[in-house]
Short mmCIF file of C-alpha atoms in Angstrom, two decimals:
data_model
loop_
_atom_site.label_atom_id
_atom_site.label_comp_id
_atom_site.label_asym_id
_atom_site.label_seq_id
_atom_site.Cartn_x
_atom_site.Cartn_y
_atom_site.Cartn_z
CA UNK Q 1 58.19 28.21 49.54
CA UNK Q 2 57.93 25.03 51.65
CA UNK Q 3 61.02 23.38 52.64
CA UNK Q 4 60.61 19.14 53.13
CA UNK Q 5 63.46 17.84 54.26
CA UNK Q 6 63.97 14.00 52.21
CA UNK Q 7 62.90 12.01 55.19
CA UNK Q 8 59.47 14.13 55.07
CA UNK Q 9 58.98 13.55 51.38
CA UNK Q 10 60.05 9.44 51.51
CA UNK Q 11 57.41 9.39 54.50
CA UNK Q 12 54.71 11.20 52.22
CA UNK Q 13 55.15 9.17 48.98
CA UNK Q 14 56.77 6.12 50.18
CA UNK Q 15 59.76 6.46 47.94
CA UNK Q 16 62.68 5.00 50.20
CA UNK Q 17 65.84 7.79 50.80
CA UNK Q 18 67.73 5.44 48.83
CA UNK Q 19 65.61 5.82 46.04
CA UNK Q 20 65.45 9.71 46.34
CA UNK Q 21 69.33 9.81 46.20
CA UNK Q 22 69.26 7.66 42.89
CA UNK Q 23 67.19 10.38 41.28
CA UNK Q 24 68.91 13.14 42.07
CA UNK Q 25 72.18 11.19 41.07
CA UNK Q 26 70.80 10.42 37.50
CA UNK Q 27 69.57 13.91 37.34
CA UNK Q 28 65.82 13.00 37.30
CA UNK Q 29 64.91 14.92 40.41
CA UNK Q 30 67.11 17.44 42.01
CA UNK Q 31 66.55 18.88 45.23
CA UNK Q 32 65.22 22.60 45.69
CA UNK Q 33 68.45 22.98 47.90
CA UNK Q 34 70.51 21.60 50.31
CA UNK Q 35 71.32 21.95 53.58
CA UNK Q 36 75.40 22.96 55.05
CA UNK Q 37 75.37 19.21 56.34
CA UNK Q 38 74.52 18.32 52.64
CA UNK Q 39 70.67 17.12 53.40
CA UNK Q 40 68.13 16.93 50.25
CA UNK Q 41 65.44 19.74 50.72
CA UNK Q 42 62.60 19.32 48.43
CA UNK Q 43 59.95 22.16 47.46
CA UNK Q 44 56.65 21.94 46.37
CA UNK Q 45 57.80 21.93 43.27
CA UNK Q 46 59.40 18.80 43.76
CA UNK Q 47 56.56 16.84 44.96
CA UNK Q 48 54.98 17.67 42.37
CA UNK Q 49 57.26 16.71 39.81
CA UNK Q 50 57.54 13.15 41.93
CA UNK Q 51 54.26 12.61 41.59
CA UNK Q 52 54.73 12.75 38.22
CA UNK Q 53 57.44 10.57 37.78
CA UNK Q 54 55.42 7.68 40.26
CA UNK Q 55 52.24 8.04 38.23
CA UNK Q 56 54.33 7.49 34.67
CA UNK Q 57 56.17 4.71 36.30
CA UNK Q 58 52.25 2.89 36.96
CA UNK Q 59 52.33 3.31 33.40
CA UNK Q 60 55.69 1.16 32.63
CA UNK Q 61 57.89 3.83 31.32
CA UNK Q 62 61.62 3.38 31.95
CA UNK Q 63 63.33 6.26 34.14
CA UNK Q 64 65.05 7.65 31.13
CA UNK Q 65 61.49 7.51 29.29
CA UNK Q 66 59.92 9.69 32.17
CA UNK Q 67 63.16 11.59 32.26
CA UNK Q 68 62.63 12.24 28.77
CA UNK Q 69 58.70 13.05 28.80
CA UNK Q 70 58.66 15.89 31.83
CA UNK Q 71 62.01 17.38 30.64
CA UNK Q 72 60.45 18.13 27.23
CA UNK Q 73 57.96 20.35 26.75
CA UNK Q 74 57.24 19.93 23.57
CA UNK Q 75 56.65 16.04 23.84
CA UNK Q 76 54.45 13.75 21.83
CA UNK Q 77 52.30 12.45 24.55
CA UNK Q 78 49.54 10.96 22.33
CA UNK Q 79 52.29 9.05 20.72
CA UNK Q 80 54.13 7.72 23.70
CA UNK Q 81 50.80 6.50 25.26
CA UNK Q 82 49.80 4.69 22.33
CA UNK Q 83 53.18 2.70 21.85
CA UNK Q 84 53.09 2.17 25.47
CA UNK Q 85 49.58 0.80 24.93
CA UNK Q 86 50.67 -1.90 22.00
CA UNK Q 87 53.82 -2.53 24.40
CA UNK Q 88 51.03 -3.90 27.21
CA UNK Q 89 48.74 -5.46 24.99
CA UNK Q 90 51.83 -7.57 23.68
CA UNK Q 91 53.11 -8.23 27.06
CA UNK Q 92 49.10 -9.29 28.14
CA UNK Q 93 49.50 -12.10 24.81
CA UNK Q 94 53.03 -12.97 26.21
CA UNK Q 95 51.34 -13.46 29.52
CA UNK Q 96 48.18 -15.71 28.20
CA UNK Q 97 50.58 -17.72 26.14
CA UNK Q 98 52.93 -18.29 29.37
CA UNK Q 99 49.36 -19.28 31.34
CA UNK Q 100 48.02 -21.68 28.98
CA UNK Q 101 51.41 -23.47 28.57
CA UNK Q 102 51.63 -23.53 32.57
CA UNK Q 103 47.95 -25.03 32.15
CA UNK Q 104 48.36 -27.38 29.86
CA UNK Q 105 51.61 -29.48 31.46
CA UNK Q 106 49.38 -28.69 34.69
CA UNK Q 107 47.01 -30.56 33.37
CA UNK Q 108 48.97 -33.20 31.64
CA UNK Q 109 50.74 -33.94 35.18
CA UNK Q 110 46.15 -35.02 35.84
CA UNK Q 111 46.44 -37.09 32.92
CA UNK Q 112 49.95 -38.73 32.95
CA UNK Q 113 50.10 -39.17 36.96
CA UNK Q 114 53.87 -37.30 35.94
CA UNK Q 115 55.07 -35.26 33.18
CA UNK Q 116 58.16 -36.78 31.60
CA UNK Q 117 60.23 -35.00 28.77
CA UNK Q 118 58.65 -36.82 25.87
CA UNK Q 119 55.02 -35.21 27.16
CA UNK Q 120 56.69 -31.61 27.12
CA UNK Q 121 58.55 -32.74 23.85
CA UNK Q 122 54.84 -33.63 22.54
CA UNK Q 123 53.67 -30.11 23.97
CA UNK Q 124 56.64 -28.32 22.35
CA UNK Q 125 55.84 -29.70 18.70
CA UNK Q 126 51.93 -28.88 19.34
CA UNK Q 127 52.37 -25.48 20.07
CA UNK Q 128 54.81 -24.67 17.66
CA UNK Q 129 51.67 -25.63 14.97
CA UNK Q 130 50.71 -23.12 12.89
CA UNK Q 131 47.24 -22.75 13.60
CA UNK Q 132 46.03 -22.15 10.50
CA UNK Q 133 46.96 -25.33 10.13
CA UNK Q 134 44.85 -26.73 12.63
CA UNK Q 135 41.85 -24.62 10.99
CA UNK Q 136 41.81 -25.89 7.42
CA UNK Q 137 42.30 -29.42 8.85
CA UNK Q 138 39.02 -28.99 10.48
CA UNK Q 139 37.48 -27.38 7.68
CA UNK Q 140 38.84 -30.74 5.78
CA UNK Q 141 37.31 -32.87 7.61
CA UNK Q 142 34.34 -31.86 9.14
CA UNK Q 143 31.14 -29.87 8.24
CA UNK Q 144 30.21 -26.45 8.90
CA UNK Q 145 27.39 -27.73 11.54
CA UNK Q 146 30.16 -30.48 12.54
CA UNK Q 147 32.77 -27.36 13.84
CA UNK Q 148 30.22 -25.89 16.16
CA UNK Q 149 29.83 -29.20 18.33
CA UNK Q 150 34.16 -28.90 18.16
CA UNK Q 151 34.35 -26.00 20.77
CA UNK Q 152 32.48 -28.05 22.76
CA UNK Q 153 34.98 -30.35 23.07
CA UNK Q 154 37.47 -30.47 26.36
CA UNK Q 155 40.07 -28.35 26.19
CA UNK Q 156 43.70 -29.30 28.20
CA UNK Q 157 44.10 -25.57 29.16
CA UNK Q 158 40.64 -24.45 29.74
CA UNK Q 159 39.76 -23.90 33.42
CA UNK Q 160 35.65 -24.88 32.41
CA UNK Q 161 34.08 -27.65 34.93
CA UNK Q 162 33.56 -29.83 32.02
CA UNK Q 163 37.19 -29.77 30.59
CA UNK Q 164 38.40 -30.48 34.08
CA UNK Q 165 35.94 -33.51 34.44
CA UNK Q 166 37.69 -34.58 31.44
CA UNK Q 167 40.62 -34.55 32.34
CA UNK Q 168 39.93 -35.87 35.94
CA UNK Q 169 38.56 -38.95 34.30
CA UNK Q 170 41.21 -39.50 31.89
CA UNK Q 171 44.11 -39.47 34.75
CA UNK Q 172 41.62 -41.98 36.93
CA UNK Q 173 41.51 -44.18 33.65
CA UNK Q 174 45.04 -44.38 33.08
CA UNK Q 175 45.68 -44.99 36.94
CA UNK Q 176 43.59 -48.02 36.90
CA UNK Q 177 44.55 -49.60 33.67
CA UNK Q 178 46.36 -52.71 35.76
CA UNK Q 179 42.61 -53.83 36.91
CA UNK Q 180 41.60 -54.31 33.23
CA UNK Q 181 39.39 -52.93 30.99
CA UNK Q 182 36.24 -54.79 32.38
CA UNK Q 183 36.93 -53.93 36.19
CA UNK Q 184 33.96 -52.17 38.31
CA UNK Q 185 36.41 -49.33 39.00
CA UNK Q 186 37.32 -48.75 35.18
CA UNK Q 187 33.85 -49.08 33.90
CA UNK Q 188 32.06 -46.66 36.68
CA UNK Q 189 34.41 -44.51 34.48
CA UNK Q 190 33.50 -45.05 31.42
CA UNK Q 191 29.91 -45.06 32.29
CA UNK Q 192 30.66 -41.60 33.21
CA UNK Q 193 32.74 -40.62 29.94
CA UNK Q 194 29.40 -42.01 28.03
CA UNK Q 195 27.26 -39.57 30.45
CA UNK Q 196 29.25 -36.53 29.62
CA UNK Q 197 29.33 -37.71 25.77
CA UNK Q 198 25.24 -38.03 25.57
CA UNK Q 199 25.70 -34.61 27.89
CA UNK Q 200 27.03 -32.92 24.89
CA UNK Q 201 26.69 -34.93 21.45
CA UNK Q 202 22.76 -37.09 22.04
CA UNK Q 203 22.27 -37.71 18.24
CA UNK Q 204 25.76 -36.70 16.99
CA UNK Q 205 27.44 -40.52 16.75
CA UNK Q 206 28.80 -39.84 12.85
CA UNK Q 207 30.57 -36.66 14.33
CA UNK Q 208 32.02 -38.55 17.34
CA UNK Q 209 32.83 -41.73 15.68
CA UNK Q 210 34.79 -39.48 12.76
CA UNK Q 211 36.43 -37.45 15.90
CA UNK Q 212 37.12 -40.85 17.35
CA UNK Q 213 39.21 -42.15 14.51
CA UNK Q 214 40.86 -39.16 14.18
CA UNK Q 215 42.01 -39.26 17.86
CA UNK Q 216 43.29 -42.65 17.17
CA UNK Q 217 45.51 -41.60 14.66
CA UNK Q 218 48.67 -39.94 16.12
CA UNK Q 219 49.01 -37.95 12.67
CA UNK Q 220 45.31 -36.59 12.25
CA UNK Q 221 45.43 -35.72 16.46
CA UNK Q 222 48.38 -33.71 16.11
CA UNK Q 223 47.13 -31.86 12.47
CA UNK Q 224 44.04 -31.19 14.82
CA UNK Q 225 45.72 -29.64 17.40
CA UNK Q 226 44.83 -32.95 19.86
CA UNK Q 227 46.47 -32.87 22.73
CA UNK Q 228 49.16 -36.55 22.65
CA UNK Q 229 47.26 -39.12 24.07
CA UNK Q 230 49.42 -42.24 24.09
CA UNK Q 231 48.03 -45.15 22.37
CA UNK Q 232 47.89 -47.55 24.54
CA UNK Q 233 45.66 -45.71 26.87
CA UNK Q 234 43.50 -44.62 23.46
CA UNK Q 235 43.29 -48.71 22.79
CA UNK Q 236 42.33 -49.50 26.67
CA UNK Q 237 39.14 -46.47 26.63
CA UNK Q 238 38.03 -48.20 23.43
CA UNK Q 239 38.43 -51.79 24.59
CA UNK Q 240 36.68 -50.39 28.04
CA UNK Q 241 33.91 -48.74 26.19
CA UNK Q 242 33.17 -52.16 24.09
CA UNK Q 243 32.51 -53.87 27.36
CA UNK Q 244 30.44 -51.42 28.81
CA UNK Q 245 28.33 -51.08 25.72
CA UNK Q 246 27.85 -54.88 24.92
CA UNK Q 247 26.98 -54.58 28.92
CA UNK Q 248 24.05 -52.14 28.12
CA UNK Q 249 23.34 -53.83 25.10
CA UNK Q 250 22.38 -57.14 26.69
CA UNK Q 251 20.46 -55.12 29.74
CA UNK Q 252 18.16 -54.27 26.88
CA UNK Q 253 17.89 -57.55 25.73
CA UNK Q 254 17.07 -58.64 28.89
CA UNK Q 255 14.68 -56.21 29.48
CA UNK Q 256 12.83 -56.48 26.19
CA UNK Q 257 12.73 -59.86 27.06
CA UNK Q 258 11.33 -59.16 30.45
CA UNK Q 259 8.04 -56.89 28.75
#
């Protein structure tokens, strides 16, 4: 039988001493045998059984769970694996929950310029929305073609180019309200908004003039799962927009008048 002293075996597996010691403390790997001067000696046997106990580990089971598992012959494997299984997948939904709440006051922060309470009171209330909720409202109020063109839509914790566009342009709106609503700076962006719009919805304007009215209202957004845009931003894009299509408007005029 092959003696390895503890300092061989740590250097093998890359399980500190200390670590070692704890096992053989809680009884979950005992030394082959030990030396007069009271050093661990480990067999094959051993390194085996470590193995083991670092491979269920990977896995996520506690130390009393793998203590447990290779001290029991007669254990449900199958079983353990599959709750163990459901136990990850719920931890994986925990996770995407936790990243698109991190997303979405991320994003927020590219919209507001800062994130004050009332924002992450807004977020709160949102999320807390059953979403079956959400889903009959748009059944409610639009039509079966009408939801397609919704999940094209931006979405505040989507990581698509286009939803990040979005909410680029929003923050750079609300940054330059001060220069008014007719300012070169405010209506490059608008043009832009309109760009992505025809990008998307060419032919759709009873679809986004019903979405637009129900952004407007802080009572439809939120039944819609919107996220809070404040109003007076909502009242400066529509003032904005007004200018810049009377602007195109009388380019047309001008240019019918021109042919």
């Amino acid at each position: 039988m092959k003696s390895i002293p503890i300092q061989e075996l740590s250097k093998q597996t890359g399980i500190t001493v200390r670590t070692l010691r704890y096992y053989d403390q809680i009884g979950l790997l005992i030394p082959a045998a030990k030396t007069p001067g009271k050093h661990r000696i480990y067999s094959e046997e051993e390194l085996k059984k470590l193995q083991q106990i670092q491979f269920l580990k990977k896995l996520g089971f506690s130390l009393q769970e793998i203590s447990d598992m290779i001290s029991n012959p007669e254990w449900n494997w199958s079983s353990s694996l599959m709750n163990q299984l459901d136990f990850v997948k719920n931890e994986q939904n925990k996770l995407n929950q936790m990243e698109s709440a991190l997303r979405t006051v991320l994003h927020s922060i590219a919209v507001e310029g800062e994130t004050s309470w009332d924002v992450i009171q807004k977020l709160i209330h949102l999320s807390g929305r059953d979403p079956s909720l959400k889903h009959a409202f748009r059944q409610q109020m639009f039509e079966r073609r009408e939801e397609e063109l919704l999940d094209l839509l931006p979405n505040m914790n989507s990581t698509d180019p286009d939803s990040l566009e979005w909410i680029a342009l929003l923050g750079q709106l609300k940054k330059r309200m001060e220069n008014g609503p007719g300012s070169p700076e405010v209506q490059r962006i608008i043009r832009r908004m309109d760009e992505k719009r025809r990008e998307h919805f060419e032919g759709e304007d009873p679809f986004v003039d019903k979405l637009w009215e129900i952004r407007k209202s802080p009572a439809q957004s939120e039944q819609m799962g919107l996220y809070p845009i404040e109003e007076e931003l909502l009242q400066f894009m529509e003032l904005a927009f007004n200018i810049y299509a009377a602007g195109l408007e009388e380019k047309l005029d001008e240019e019918g008048e021109t042919s």
